[in-house]
XYZ file of N, CA, C and O in Angstrom:
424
model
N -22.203 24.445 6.004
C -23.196 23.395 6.012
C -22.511 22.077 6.361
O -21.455 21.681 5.868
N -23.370 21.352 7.423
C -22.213 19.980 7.713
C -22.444 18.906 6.738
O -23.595 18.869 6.303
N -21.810 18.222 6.392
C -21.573 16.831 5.720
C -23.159 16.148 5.587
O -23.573 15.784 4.486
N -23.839 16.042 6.606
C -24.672 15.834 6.852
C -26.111 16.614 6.123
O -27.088 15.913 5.858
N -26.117 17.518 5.951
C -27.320 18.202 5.214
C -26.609 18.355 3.844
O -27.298 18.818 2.935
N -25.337 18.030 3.580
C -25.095 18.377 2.087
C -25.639 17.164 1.874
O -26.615 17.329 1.142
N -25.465 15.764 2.209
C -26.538 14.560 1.853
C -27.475 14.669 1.750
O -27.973 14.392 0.658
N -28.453 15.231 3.037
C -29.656 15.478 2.906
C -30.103 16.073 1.421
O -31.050 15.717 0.721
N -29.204 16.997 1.200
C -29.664 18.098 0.017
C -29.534 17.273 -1.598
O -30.231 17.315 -2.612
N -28.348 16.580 -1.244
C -28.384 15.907 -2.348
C -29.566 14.512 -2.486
O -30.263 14.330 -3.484
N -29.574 13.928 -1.667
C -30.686 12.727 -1.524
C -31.623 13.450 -2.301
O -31.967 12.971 -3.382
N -32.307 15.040 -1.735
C -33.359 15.112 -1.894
C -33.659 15.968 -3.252
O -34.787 16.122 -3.720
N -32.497 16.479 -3.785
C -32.468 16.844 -5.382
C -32.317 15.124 -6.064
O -32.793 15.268 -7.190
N -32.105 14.361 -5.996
C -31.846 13.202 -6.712
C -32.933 12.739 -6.259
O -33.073 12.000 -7.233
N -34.069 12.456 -5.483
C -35.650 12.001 -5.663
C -36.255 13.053 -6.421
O -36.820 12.748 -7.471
N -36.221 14.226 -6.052
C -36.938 15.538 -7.319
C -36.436 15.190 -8.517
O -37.136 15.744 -9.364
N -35.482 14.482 -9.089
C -35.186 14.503 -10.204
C -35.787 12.586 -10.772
O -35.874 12.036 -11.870
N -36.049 12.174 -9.451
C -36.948 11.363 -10.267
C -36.304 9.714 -9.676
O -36.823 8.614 -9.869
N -35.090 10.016 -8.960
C -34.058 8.559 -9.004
C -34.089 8.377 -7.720
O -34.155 9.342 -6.958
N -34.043 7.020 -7.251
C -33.664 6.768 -5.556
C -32.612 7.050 -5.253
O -31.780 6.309 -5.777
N -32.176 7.859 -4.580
C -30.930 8.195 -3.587
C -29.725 6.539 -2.896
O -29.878 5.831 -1.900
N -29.038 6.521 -3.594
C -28.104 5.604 -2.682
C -27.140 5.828 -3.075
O -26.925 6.236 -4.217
N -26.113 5.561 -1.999
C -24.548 5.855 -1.895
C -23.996 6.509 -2.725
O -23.392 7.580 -2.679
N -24.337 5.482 -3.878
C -23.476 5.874 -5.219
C -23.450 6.869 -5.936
O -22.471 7.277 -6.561
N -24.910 7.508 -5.891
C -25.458 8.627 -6.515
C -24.981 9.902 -5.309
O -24.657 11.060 -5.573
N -25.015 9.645 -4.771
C -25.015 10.818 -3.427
C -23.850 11.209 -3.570
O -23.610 12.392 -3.815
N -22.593 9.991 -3.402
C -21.496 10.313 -3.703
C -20.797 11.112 -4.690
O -19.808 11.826 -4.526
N -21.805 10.762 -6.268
C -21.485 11.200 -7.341
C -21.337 12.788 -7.351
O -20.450 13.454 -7.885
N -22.608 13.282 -6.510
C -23.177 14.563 -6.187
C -22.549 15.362 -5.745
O -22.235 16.384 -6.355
N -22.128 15.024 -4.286
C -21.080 15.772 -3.278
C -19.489 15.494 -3.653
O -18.597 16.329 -3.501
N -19.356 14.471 -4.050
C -17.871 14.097 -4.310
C -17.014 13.253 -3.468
O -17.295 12.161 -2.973
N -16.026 13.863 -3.389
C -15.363 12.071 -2.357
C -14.945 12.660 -1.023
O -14.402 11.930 -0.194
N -15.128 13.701 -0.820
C -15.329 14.744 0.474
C -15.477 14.346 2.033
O -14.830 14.616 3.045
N -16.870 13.418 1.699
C -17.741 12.999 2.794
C -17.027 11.305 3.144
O -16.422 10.798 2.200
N -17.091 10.696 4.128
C -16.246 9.226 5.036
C -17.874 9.039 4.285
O -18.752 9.851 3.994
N -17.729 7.330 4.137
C -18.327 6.550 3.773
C -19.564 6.309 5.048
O -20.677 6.108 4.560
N -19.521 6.300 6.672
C -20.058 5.862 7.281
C -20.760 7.054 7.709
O -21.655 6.752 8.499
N -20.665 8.662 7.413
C -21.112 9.555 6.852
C -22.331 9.476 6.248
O -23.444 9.438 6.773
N -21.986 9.453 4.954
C -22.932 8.651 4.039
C -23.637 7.755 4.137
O -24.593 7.846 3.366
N -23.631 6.819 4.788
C -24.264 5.849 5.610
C -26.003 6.667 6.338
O -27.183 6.839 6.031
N -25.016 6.923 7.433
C -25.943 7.770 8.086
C -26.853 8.834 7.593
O -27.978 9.005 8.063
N -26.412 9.447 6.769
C -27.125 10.522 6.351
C -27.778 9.815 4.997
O -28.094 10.737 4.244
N -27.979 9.021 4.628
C -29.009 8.326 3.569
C -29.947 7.764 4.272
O -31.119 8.026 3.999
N -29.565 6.701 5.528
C -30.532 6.300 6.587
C -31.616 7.226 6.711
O -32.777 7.020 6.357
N -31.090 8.405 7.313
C -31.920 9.633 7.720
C -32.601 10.426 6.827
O -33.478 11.263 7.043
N -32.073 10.049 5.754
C -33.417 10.980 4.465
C -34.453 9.663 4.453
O -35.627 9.817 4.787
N -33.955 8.415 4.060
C -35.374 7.767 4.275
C -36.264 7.070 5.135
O -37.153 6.244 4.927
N -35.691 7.745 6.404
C -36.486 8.143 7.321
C -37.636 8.935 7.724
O -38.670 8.751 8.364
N -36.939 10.094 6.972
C -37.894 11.241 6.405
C -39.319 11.331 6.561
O -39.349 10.317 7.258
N -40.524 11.674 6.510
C -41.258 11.998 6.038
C -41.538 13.181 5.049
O -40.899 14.172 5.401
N -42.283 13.391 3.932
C -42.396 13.737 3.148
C -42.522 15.537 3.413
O -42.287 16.315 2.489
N -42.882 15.967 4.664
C -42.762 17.396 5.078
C -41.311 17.755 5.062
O -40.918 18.572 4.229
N -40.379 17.144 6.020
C -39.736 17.252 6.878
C -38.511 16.989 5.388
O -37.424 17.506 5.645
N -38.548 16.452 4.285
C -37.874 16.377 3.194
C -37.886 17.438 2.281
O -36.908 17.723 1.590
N -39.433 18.300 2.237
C -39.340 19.997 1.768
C -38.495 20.830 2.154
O -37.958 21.521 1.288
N -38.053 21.050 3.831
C -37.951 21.614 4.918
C -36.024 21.701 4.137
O -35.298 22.693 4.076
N -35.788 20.551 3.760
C -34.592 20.284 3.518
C -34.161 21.505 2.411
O -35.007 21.960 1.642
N -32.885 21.941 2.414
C -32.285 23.272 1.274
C -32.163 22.457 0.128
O -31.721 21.308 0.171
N -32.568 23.063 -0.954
C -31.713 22.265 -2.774
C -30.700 22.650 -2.493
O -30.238 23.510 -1.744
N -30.153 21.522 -3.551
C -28.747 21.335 -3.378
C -28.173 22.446 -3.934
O -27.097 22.743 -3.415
N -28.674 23.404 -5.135
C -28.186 24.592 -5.789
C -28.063 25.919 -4.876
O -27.656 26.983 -5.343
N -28.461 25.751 -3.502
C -28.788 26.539 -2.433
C -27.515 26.557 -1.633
O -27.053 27.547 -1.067
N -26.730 24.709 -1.661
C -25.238 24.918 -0.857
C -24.148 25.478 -0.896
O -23.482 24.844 -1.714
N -23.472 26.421 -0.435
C -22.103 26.525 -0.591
C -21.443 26.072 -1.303
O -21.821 24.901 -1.346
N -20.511 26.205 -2.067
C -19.646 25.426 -2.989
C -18.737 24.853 -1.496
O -18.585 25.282 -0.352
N -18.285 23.687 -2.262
C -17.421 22.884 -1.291
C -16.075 23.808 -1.361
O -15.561 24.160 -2.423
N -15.634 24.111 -0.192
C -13.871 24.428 -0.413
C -12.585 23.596 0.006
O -12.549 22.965 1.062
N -11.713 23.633 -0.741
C -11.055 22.493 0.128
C -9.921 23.109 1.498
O -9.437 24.238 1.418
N -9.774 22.649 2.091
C -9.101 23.411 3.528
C -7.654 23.717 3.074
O -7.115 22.871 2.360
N -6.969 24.828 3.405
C -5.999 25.184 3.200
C -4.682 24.345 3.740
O -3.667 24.907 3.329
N -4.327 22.976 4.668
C -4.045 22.153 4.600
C -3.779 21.470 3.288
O -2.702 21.478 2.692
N -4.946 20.848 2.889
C -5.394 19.725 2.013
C -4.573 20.963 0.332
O -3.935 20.547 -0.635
N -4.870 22.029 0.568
C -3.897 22.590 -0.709
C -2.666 22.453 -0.613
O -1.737 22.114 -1.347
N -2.812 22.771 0.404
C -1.176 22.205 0.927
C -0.315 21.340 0.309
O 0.632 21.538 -0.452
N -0.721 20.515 0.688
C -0.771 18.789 0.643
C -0.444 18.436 -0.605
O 0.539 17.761 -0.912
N -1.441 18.985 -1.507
C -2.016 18.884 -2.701
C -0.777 19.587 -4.006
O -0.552 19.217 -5.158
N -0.389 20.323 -3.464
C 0.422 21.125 -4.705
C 1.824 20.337 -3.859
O 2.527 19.851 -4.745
N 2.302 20.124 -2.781
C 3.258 19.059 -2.537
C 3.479 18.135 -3.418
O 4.586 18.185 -3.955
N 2.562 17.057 -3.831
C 2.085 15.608 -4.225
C 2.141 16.226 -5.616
O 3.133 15.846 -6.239
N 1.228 17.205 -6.382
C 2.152 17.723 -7.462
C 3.688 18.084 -7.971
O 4.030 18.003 -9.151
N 4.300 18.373 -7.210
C 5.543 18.968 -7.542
C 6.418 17.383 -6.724
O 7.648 17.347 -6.722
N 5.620 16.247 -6.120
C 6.440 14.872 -6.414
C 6.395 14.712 -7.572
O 7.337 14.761 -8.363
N 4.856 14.422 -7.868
C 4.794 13.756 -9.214
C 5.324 14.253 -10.109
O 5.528 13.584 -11.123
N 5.691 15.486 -10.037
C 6.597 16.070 -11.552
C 8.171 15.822 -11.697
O 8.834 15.826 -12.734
N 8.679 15.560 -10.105
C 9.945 15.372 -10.305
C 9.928 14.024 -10.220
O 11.103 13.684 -10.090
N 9.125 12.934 -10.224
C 8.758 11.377 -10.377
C 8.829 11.503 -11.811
O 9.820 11.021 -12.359
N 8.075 11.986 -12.414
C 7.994 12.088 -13.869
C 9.281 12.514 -14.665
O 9.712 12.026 -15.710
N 9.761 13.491 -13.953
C 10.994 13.711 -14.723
C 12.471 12.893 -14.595
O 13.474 12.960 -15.305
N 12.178 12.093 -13.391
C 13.354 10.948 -13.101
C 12.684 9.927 -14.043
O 13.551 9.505 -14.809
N 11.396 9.320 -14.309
C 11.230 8.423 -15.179
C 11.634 8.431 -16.565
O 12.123 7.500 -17.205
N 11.313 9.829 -17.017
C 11.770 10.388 -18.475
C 13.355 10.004 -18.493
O 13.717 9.452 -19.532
N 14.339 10.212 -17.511
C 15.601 10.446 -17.806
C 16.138 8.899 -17.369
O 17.364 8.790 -17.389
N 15.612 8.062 -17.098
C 16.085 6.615 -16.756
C 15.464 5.836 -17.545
O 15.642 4.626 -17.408
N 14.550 6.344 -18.604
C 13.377 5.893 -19.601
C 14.685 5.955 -21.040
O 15.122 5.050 -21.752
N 15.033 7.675 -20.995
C 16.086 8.056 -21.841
C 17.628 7.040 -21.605
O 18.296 6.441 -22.447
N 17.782 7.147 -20.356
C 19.290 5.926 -20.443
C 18.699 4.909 -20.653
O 19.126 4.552 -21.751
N 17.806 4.014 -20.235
C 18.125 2.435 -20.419
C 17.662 2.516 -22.291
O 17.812 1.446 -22.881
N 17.219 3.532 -23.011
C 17.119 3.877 -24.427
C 18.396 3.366 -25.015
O 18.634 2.481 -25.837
N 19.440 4.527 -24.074
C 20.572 4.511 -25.026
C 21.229 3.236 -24.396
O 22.012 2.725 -25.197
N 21.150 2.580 -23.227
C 21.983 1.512 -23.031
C 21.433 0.327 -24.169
O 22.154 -0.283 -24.958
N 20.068 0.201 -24.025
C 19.528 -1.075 -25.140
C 20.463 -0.757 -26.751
O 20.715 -1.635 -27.576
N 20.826 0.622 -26.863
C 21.320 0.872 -28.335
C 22.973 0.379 -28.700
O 23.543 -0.085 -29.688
N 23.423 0.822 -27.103
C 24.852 0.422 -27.388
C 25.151 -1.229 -27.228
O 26.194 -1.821 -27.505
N 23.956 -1.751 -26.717
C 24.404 -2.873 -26.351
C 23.754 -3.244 -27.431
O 23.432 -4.316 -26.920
N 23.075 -3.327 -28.921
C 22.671 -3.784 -29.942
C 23.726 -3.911 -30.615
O 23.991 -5.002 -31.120
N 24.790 -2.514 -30.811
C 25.561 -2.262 -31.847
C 26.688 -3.587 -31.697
O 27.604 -3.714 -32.509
């Protein structure tokens, strides 16, 4: 499903549920997935809509789960295994300037 009808889908579960559709909410919905000018567009175009042509549209419980691209896991467990060895150089330069503040008290 493109970027584009997952908005649609969400716009149009978030008026069934009673709330106006904008950015913020849409975003909340789909997640941070979708470019902003994306979103743009595809909110334009739901309230554009007419009220048929907004049935016509899939619920959102109907989409695909989002997956993330095997790249972006990539990427992703990389930027993990920085941050852990970031974390573990902080711990151990956290631990010396410990013991330097101690010897330099005594």
């Amino acid at each position: 499903m493109s970027p584009i009808e997952q908005i649609l889908a969400a716009a149009k579960s978030l008026s069934i549920a009673g709330k106006k559709p904008s950015l913020a909410l849409i975003k909340t919905k789909i997640g941070n997935s979708v470019p902003m000018p994306i979103l743009i567009q595809g909110l334009q175009q739901f309230r554009a809509m007419d009220a048929s042509s907004v049935e016509k549209i899939p619920n959102l419980d109907k989409l695909p789960p989002a997956t993330v691209p095997v790249e972006a896991r990539s990427e992703i467990e990389q930027l993990k295994a920085e941050l852990a060895q970031l974390t573990l150089a902080y711990q151990n330069l956290n631990a010396r300037l410990k013991q330097l503040e101690m010897k330099a008290t005594k």
